[in-house]
PDB file of C-alpha atoms in Angstrom:
ATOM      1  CA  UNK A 383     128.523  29.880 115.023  1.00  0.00           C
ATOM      2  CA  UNK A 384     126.529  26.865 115.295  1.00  0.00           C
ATOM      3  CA  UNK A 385     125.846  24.339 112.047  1.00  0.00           C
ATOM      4  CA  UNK A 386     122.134  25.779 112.319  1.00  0.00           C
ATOM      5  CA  UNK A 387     123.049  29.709 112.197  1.00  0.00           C
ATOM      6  CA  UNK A 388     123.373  31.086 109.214  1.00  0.00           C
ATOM      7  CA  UNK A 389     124.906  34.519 108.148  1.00  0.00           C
ATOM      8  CA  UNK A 390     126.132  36.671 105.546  1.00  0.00           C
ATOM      9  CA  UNK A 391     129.466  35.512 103.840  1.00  0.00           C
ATOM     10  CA  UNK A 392     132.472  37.659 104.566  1.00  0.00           C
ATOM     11  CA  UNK A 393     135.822  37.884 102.322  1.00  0.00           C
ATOM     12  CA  UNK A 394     137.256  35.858 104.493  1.00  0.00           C
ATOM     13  CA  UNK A 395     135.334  32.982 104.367  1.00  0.00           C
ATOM     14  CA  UNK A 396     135.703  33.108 100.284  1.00  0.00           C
ATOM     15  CA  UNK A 397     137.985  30.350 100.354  1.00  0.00           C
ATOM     16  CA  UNK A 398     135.623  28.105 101.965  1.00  0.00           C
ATOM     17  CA  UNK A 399     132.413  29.380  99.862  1.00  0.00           C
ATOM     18  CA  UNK A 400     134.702  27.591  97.001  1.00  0.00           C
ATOM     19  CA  UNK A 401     135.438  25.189  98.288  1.00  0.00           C
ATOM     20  CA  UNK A 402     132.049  23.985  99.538  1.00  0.00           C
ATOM     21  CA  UNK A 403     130.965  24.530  96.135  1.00  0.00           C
ATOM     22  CA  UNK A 404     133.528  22.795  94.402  1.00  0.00           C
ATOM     23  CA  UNK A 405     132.912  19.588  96.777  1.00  0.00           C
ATOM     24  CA  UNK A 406     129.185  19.626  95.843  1.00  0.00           C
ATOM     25  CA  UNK A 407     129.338  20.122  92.271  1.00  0.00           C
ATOM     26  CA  UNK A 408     132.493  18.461  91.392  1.00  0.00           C
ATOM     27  CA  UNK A 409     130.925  15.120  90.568  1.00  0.00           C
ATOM     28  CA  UNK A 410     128.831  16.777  87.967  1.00  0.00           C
ATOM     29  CA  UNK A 411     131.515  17.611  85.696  1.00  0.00           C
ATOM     30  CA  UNK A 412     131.399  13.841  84.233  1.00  0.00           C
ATOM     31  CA  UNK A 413     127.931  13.596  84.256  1.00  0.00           C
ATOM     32  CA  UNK A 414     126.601  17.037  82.380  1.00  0.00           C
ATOM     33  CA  UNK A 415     130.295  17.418  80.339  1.00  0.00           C
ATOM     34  CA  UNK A 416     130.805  20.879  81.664  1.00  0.00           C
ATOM     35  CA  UNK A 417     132.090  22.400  84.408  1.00  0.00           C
ATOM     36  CA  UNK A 418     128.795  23.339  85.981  1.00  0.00           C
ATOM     37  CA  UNK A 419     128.388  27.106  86.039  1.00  0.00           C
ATOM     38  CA  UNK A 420     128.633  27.624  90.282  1.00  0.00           C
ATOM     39  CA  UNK A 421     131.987  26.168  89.948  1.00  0.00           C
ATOM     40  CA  UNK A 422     132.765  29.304  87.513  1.00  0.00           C
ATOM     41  CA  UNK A 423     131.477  32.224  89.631  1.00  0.00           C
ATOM     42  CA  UNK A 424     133.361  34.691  91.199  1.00  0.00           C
ATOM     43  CA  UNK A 425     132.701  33.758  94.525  1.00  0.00           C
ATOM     44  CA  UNK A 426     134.627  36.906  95.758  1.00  0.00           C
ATOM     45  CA  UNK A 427     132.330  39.134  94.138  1.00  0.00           C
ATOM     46  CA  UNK A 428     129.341  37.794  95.328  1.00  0.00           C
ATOM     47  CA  UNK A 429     130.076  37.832  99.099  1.00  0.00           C
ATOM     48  CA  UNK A 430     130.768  41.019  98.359  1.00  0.00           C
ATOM     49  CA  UNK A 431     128.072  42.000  97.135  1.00  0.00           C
ATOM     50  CA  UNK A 432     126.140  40.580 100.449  1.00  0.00           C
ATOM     51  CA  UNK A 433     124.544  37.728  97.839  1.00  0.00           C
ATOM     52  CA  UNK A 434     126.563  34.659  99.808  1.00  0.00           C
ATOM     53  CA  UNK A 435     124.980  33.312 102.943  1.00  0.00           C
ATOM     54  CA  UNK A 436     126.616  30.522 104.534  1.00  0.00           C
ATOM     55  CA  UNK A 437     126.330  28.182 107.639  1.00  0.00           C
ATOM     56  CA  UNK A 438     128.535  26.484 109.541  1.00  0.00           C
ATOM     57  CA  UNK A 439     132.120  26.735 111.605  1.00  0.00           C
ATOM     58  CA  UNK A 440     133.755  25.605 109.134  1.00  0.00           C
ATOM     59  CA  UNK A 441     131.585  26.276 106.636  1.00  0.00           C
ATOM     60  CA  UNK A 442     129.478  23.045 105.447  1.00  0.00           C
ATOM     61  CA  UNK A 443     126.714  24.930 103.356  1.00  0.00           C
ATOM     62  CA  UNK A 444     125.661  28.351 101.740  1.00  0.00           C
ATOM     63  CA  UNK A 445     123.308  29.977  99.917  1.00  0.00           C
ATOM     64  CA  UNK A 446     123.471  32.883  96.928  1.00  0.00           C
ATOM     65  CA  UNK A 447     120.835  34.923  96.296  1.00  0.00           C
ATOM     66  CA  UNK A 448     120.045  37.874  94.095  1.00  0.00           C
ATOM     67  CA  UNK A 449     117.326  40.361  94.676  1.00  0.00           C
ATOM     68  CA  UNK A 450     114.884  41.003  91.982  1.00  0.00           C
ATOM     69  CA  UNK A 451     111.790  43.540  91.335  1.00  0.00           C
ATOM     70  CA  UNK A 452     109.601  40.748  91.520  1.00  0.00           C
ATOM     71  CA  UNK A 453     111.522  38.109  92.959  1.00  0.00           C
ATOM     72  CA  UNK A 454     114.136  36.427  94.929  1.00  0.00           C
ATOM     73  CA  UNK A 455     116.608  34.387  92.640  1.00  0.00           C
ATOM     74  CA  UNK A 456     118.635  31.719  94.199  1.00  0.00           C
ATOM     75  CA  UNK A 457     121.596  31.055  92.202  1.00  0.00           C
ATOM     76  CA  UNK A 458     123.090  28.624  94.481  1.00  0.00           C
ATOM     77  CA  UNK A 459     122.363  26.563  97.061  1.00  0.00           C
ATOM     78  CA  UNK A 460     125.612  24.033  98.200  1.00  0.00           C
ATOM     79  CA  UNK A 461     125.929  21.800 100.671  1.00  0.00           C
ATOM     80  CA  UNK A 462     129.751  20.429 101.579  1.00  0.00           C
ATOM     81  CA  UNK A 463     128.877  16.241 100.689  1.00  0.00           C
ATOM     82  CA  UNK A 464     129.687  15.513 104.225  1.00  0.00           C
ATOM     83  CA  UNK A 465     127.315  17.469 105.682  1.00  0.00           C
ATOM     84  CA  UNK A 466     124.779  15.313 103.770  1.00  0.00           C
ATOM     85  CA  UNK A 467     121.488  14.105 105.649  1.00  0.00           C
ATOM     86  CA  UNK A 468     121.958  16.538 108.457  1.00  0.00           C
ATOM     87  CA  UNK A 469     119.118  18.896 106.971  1.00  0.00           C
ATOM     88  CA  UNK A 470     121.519  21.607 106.186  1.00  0.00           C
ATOM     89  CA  UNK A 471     119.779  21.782 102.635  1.00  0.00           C
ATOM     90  CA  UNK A 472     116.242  21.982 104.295  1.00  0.00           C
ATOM     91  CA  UNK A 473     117.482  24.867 106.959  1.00  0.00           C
ATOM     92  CA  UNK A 474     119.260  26.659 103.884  1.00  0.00           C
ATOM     93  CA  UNK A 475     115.700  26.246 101.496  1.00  0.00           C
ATOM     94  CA  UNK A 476     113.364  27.972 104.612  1.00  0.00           C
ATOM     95  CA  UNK A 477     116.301  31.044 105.303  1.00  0.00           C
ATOM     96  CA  UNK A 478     115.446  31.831 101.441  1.00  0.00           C
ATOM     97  CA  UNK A 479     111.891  31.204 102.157  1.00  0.00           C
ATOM     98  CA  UNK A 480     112.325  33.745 105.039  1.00  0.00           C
ATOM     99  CA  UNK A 481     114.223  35.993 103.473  1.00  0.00           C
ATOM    100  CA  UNK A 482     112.001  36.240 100.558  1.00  0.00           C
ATOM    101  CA  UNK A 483     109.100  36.908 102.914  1.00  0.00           C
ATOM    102  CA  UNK A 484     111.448  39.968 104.714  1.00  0.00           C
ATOM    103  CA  UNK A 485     112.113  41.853 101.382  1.00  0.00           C
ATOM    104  CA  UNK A 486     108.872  41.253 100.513  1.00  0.00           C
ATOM    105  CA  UNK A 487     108.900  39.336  97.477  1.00  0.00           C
ATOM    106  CA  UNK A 488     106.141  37.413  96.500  1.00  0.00           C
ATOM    107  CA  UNK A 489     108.406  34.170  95.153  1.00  0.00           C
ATOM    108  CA  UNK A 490     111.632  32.321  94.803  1.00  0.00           C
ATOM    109  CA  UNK A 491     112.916  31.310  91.182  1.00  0.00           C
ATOM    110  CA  UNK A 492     116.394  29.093  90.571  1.00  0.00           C
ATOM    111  CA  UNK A 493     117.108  26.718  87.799  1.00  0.00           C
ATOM    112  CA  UNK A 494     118.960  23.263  87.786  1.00  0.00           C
ATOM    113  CA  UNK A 495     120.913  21.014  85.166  1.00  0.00           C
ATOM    114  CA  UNK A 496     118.733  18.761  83.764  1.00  0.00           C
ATOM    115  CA  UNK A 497     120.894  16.276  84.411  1.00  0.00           C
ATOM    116  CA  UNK A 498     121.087  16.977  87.944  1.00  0.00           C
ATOM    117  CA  UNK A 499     117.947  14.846  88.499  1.00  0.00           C
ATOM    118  CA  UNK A 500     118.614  14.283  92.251  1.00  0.00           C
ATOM    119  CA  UNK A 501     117.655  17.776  92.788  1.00  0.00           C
ATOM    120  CA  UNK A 502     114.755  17.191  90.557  1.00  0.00           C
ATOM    121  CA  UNK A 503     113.598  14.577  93.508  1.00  0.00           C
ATOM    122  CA  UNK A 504     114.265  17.560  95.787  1.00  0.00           C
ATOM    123  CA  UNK A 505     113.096  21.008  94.859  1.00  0.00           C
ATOM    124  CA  UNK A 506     109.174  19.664  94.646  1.00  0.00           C
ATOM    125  CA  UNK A 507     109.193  18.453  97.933  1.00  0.00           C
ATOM    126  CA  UNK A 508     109.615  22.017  98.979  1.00  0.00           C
ATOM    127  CA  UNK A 509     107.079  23.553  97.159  1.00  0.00           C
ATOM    128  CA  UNK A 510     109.050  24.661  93.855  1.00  0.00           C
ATOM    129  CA  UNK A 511     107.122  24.023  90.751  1.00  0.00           C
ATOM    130  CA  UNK A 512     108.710  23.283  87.307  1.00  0.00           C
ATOM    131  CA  UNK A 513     108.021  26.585  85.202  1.00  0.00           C
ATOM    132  CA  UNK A 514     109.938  25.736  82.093  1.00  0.00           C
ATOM    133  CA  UNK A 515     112.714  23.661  80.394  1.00  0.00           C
ATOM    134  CA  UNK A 516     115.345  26.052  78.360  1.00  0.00           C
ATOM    135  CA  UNK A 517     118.625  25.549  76.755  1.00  0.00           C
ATOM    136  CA  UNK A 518     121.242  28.441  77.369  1.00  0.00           C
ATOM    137  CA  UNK A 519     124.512  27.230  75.551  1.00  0.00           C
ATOM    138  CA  UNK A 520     126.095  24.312  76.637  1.00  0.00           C
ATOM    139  CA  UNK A 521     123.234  24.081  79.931  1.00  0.00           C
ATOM    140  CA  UNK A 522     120.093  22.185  79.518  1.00  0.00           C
ATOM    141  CA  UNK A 523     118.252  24.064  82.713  1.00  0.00           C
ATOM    142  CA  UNK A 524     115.077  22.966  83.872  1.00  0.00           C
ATOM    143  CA  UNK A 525     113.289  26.564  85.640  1.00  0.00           C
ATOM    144  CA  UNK A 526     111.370  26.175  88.809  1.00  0.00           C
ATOM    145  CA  UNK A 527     109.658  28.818  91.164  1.00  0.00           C
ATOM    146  CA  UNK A 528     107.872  29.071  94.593  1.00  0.00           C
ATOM    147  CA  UNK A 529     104.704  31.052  95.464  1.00  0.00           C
ATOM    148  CA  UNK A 530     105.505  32.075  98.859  1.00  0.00           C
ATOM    149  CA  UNK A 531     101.426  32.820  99.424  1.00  0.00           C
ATOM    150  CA  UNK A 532     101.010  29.339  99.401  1.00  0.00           C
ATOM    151  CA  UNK A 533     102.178  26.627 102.138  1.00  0.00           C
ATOM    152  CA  UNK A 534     104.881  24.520 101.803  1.00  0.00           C
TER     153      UNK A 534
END
Protein backbone atom coordinates (compact mmCIF):
# COMPACT_ATOMS: atom_id res chain seq x y z
CA UNK A 1 0.00 0.00 0.00
CA UNK A 2 1.11 3.28 -1.07
CA UNK A 3 0.93 6.62 1.43
CA UNK A 4 -1.96 7.74 -1.09
CA UNK A 5 -4.22 4.40 -0.86
CA UNK A 6 -6.42 4.24 1.60
CA UNK A 7 -8.45 1.21 2.99
CA UNK A 8 -10.50 -0.19 5.59
CA UNK A 9 -8.70 -0.79 9.02
CA UNK A 10 -8.19 -4.40 9.95
CA UNK A 11 -7.59 -5.83 13.68
CA UNK A 12 -4.37 -5.98 12.96
CA UNK A 13 -3.50 -2.71 12.25
CA UNK A 14 -5.34 -1.63 15.75
CA UNK A 15 -2.16 -1.05 17.30
CA UNK A 16 -1.14 1.44 14.85
CA UNK A 17 -4.77 3.19 14.57
CA UNK A 18 -3.66 4.07 18.39
CA UNK A 19 -0.99 4.91 18.02
CA UNK A 20 -1.42 7.40 15.17
CA UNK A 21 -4.01 8.83 17.24
CA UNK A 22 -2.24 9.11 20.31
CA UNK A 23 0.76 10.98 18.36
CA UNK A 24 -1.75 13.53 16.95
CA UNK A 25 -3.71 14.30 19.88
CA UNK A 26 -1.27 13.88 22.59
CA UNK A 27 -0.22 17.51 22.69
CA UNK A 28 -3.74 18.48 23.41
CA UNK A 29 -3.94 17.03 26.72
CA UNK A 30 -2.11 20.31 28.22
CA UNK A 31 -3.82 22.58 26.22
CA UNK A 32 -7.81 21.56 26.62
CA UNK A 33 -7.03 19.74 30.37
CA UNK A 34 -8.50 16.49 29.24
CA UNK A 35 -7.53 13.69 27.60
CA UNK A 36 -9.23 14.47 24.33
CA UNK A 37 -12.01 11.99 23.66
CA UNK A 38 -10.21 10.02 20.31
CA UNK A 39 -7.53 9.15 22.67
CA UNK A 40 -10.43 7.25 24.77
CA UNK A 41 -12.13 5.21 22.01
CA UNK A 42 -12.05 1.76 21.58
CA UNK A 43 -10.18 1.69 18.61
CA UNK A 44 -10.70 -2.16 18.40
CA UNK A 45 -14.26 -1.81 18.15
CA UNK A 46 -14.41 0.55 15.60
CA UNK A 47 -12.23 -1.21 12.97
CA UNK A 48 -14.40 -3.66 13.64
CA UNK A 49 -17.13 -2.32 12.97
CA UNK A 50 -15.62 -1.26 9.32
CA UNK A 51 -15.78 2.65 10.80
CA UNK A 52 -11.63 2.96 10.69
CA UNK A 53 -10.07 3.81 7.37
CA UNK A 54 -6.49 4.28 7.32
CA UNK A 55 -3.56 5.07 4.88
CA UNK A 56 -0.28 4.31 4.79
CA UNK A 57 2.50 1.25 5.17
CA UNK A 58 2.99 1.92 8.23
CA UNK A 59 0.15 3.60 8.93
CA UNK A 60 0.65 7.61 9.00
CA UNK A 61 -3.16 8.64 8.90
CA UNK A 62 -6.86 7.37 9.25
CA UNK A 63 -10.13 8.25 9.20
CA UNK A 64 -13.47 7.09 11.41
CA UNK A 65 -16.62 7.44 10.19
CA UNK A 66 -20.13 6.55 11.21
CA UNK A 67 -23.05 6.21 8.91
CA UNK A 68 -26.11 8.15 9.61
CA UNK A 69 -29.86 8.42 8.09
CA UNK A 70 -29.04 11.69 6.96
CA UNK A 71 -25.49 11.93 7.17
CA UNK A 72 -21.96 10.88 7.26
CA UNK A 73 -20.30 11.63 10.76
CA UNK A 74 -16.62 11.79 10.94
CA UNK A 75 -15.50 11.16 14.34
CA UNK A 76 -11.92 11.22 13.61
CA UNK A 77 -9.67 12.26 11.31
CA UNK A 78 -5.61 11.72 12.53
CA UNK A 79 -2.72 12.29 10.94
CA UNK A 80 0.75 10.65 12.56
CA UNK A 81 2.73 14.49 13.20
CA UNK A 82 5.36 13.31 10.88
CA UNK A 83 3.42 12.84 8.13
CA UNK A 84 2.60 16.58 8.43
CA UNK A 85 2.53 18.80 5.13
CA UNK A 86 2.45 15.81 2.88
CA UNK A 87 -1.43 16.34 2.20
CA UNK A 88 -2.36 13.21 3.95
CA UNK A 89 -5.13 15.35 5.79
CA UNK A 90 -6.40 16.78 2.38
CA UNK A 91 -6.44 13.05 0.65
CA UNK A 92 -8.17 11.73 3.98
CA UNK A 93 -10.97 15.00 3.90
CA UNK A 94 -11.94 14.11 -0.15
CA UNK A 95 -12.12 9.89 0.67
CA UNK A 96 -14.98 11.16 3.22
CA UNK A 97 -16.14 13.52 0.65
CA UNK A 98 -16.28 10.45 -1.69
CA UNK A 99 -17.54 8.22 0.45
CA UNK A 100 -20.31 10.38 1.49
CA UNK A 101 -21.23 10.85 -2.16
CA UNK A 102 -21.19 6.62 -2.57
CA UNK A 103 -23.72 6.00 0.32
CA UNK A 104 -25.49 8.69 -0.79
CA UNK A 105 -25.61 11.09 1.88
CA UNK A 106 -26.26 14.48 1.27
CA UNK A 107 -23.44 15.90 4.00
CA UNK A 108 -20.57 15.39 6.34
CA UNK A 109 -20.90 16.58 10.11
CA UNK A 110 -17.77 16.27 12.85
CA UNK A 111 -17.07 18.50 15.75
CA UNK A 112 -13.69 19.86 17.18
CA UNK A 113 -12.32 21.19 20.67
CA UNK A 114 -12.63 24.61 20.77
CA UNK A 115 -9.44 24.86 21.75
CA UNK A 116 -8.12 23.04 18.93
CA UNK A 117 -8.11 26.28 16.88
CA UNK A 118 -5.56 25.00 14.29
CA UNK A 119 -8.23 22.88 12.94
CA UNK A 120 -10.48 25.82 13.13
CA UNK A 121 -7.91 27.39 10.34
CA UNK A 122 -8.51 24.07 8.58
CA UNK A 123 -11.96 22.61 8.30
CA UNK A 124 -13.28 26.03 6.34
CA UNK A 125 -10.87 25.76 3.82
CA UNK A 126 -12.59 22.59 2.85
CA UNK A 127 -15.90 23.64 2.70
CA UNK A 128 -17.16 22.78 6.40
CA UNK A 129 -19.26 25.47 7.86
CA UNK A 130 -19.53 26.22 11.64
CA UNK A 131 -23.18 24.98 12.61
CA UNK A 132 -23.04 25.50 16.32
CA UNK A 133 -20.90 25.89 19.51
CA UNK A 134 -22.08 23.27 22.43
CA UNK A 135 -20.71 22.19 25.68
CA UNK A 136 -20.98 18.32 26.40
CA UNK A 137 -19.23 17.83 29.89
CA UNK A 138 -15.84 18.60 30.23
CA UNK A 139 -15.67 19.37 25.93
CA UNK A 140 -16.28 22.78 24.64
CA UNK A 141 -17.05 21.45 20.80
CA UNK A 142 -17.47 23.77 18.14
CA UNK A 143 -20.08 21.66 15.30
CA UNK A 144 -19.35 22.02 11.67
CA UNK A 145 -20.98 20.35 8.50
CA UNK A 146 -20.49 20.07 4.67
CA UNK A 147 -23.17 20.27 1.93
CA UNK A 148 -21.81 17.89 -0.46
CA UNK A 149 -24.28 19.63 -3.36
CA UNK A 150 -22.12 22.39 -3.22
CA UNK A 151 -18.31 22.70 -4.48
CA UNK A 152 -15.55 22.69 -2.43
Amino acid sequence: MTDEEIRAAVAADVPAVKAVIDAAYHHYIERIGVVPQPMQADHAANVAAGKVFVTGDPVIGLVVLERHDDHLYLDNIAVHPEAHGRGVGRRLLQFVDARARALGLPEVRLYTNAMMWENQKIYPKFGYEVVERRVDGPYDRIHYRKRLDRPD
